[in-house]
Coordinates of N, CA, C and O in Angstrom, one line a residue:
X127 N 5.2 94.8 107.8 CA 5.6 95.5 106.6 C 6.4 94.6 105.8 O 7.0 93.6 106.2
X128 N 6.5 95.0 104.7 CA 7.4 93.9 103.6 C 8.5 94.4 103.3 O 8.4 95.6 103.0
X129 N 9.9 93.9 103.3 CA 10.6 94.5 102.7 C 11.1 95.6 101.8 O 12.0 96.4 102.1
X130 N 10.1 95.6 100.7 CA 10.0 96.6 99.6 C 9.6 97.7 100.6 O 10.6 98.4 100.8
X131 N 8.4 98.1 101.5 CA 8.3 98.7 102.0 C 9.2 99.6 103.0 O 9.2 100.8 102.9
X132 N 9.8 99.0 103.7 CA 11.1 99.3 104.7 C 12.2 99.8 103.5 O 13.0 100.7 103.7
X133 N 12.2 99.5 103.0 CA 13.5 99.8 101.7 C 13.1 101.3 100.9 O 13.7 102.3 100.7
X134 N 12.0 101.0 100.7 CA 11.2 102.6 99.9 C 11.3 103.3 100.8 O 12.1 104.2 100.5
X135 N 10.9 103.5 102.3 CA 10.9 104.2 103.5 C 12.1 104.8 103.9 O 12.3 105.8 104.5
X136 N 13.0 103.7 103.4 CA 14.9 103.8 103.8 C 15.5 104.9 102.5 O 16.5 105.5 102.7
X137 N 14.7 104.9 101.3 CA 15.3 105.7 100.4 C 14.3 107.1 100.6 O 14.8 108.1 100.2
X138 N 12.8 107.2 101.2 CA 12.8 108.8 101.0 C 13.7 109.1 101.9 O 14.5 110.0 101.5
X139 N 13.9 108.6 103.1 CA 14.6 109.1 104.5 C 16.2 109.6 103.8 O 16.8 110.6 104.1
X140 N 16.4 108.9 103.1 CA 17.9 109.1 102.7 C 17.9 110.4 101.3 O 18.9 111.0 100.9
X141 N 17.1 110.5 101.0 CA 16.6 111.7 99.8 C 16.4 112.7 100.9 O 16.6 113.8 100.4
X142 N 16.0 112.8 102.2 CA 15.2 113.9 102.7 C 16.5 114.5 103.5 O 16.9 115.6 103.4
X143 N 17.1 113.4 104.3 CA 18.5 113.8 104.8 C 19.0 114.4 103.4 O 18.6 115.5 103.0
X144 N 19.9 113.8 102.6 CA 20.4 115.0 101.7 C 20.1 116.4 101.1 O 20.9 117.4 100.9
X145 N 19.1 116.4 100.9 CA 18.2 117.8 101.4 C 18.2 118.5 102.0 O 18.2 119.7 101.6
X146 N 18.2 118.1 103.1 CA 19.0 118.7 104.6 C 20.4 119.2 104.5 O 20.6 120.3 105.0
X147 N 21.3 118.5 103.9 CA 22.3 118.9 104.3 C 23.1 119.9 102.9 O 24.2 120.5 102.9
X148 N 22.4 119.8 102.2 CA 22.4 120.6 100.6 C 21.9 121.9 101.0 O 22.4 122.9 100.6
X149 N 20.9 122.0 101.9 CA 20.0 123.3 102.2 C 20.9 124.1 103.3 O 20.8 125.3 103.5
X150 N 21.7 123.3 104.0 CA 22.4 124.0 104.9 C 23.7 124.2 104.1 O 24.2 125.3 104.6
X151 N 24.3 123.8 103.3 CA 25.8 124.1 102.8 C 25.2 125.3 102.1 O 25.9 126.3 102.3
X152 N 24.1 125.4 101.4 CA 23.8 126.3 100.8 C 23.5 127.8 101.4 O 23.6 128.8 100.8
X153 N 23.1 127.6 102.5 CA 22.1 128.8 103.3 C 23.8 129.1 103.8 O 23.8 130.3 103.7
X154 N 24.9 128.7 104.1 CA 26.3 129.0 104.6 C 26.9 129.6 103.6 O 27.8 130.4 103.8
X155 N 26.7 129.3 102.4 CA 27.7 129.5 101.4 C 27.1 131.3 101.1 O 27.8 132.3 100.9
X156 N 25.3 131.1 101.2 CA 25.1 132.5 101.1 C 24.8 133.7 102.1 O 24.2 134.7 102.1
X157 N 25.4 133.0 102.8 CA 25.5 133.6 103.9 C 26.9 134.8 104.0 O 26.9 135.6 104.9
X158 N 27.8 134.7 103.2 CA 29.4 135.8 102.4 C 28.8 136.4 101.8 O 27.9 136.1 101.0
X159 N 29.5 137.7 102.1 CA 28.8 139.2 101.7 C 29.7 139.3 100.5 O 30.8 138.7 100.6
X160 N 29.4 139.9 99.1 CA 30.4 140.3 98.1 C 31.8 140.5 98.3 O 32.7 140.0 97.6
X161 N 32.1 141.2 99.1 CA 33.4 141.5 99.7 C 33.8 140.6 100.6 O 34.8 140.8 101.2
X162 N 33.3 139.8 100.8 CA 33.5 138.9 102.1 C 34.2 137.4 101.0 O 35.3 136.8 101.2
X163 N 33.6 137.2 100.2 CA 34.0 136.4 98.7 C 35.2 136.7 98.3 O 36.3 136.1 98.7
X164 N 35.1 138.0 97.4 CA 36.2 138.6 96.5 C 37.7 138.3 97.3 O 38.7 137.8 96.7
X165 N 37.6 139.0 98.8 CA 38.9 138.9 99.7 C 39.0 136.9 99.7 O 39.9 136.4 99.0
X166 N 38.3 136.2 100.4 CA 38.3 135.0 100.0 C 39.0 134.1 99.3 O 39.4 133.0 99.6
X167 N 39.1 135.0 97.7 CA 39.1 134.5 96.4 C 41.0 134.9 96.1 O 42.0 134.5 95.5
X168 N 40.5 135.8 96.7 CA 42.6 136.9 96.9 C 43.4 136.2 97.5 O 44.6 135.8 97.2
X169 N 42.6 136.0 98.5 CA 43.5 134.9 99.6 C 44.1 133.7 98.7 O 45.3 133.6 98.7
X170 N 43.4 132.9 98.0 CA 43.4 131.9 97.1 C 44.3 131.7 96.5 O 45.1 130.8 96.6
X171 N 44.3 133.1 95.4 CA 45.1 133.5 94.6 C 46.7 133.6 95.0 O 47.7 133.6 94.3
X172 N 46.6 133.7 96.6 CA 47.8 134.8 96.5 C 48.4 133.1 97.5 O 49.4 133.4 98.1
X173 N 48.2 132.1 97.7 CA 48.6 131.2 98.3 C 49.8 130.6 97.3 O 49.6 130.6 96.1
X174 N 50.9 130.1 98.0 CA 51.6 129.4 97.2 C 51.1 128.2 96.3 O 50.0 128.1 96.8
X175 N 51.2 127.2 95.2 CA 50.5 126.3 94.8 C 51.2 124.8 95.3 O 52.4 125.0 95.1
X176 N 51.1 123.9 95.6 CA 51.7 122.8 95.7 C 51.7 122.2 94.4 O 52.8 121.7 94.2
X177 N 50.7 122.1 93.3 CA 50.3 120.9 92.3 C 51.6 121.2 91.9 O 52.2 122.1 92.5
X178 N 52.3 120.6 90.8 CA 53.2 120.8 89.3 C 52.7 121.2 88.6 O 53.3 121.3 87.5

């Protein structure tokens, strides 16, 4: 195999892995029920802030 080839092969693999792991953050993220969010978001809100 030539270079070019090993290298094309190294970038779908690396496109397909991201994929992967975009599809899983995703399927977790909707995986929170409305209410399961909202409270979430309270919590957030209601934390002290560190920034300035």
């Amino acid at each position: 195999m030539r270079w070019w080839k090993v290298l094309g092969l190294a970038g779908v693999a690396g496109v397909a892995a991201t994929g992967v792991v975009i599809a899983r953050a995703e399927r977790r993220r909707r995986a929170y029920t409305p209410d399961e969010i909202r409270e979430r978001l309270r919590e957030r809100v209601e934390e002290p802030q560190d920034r300035p």
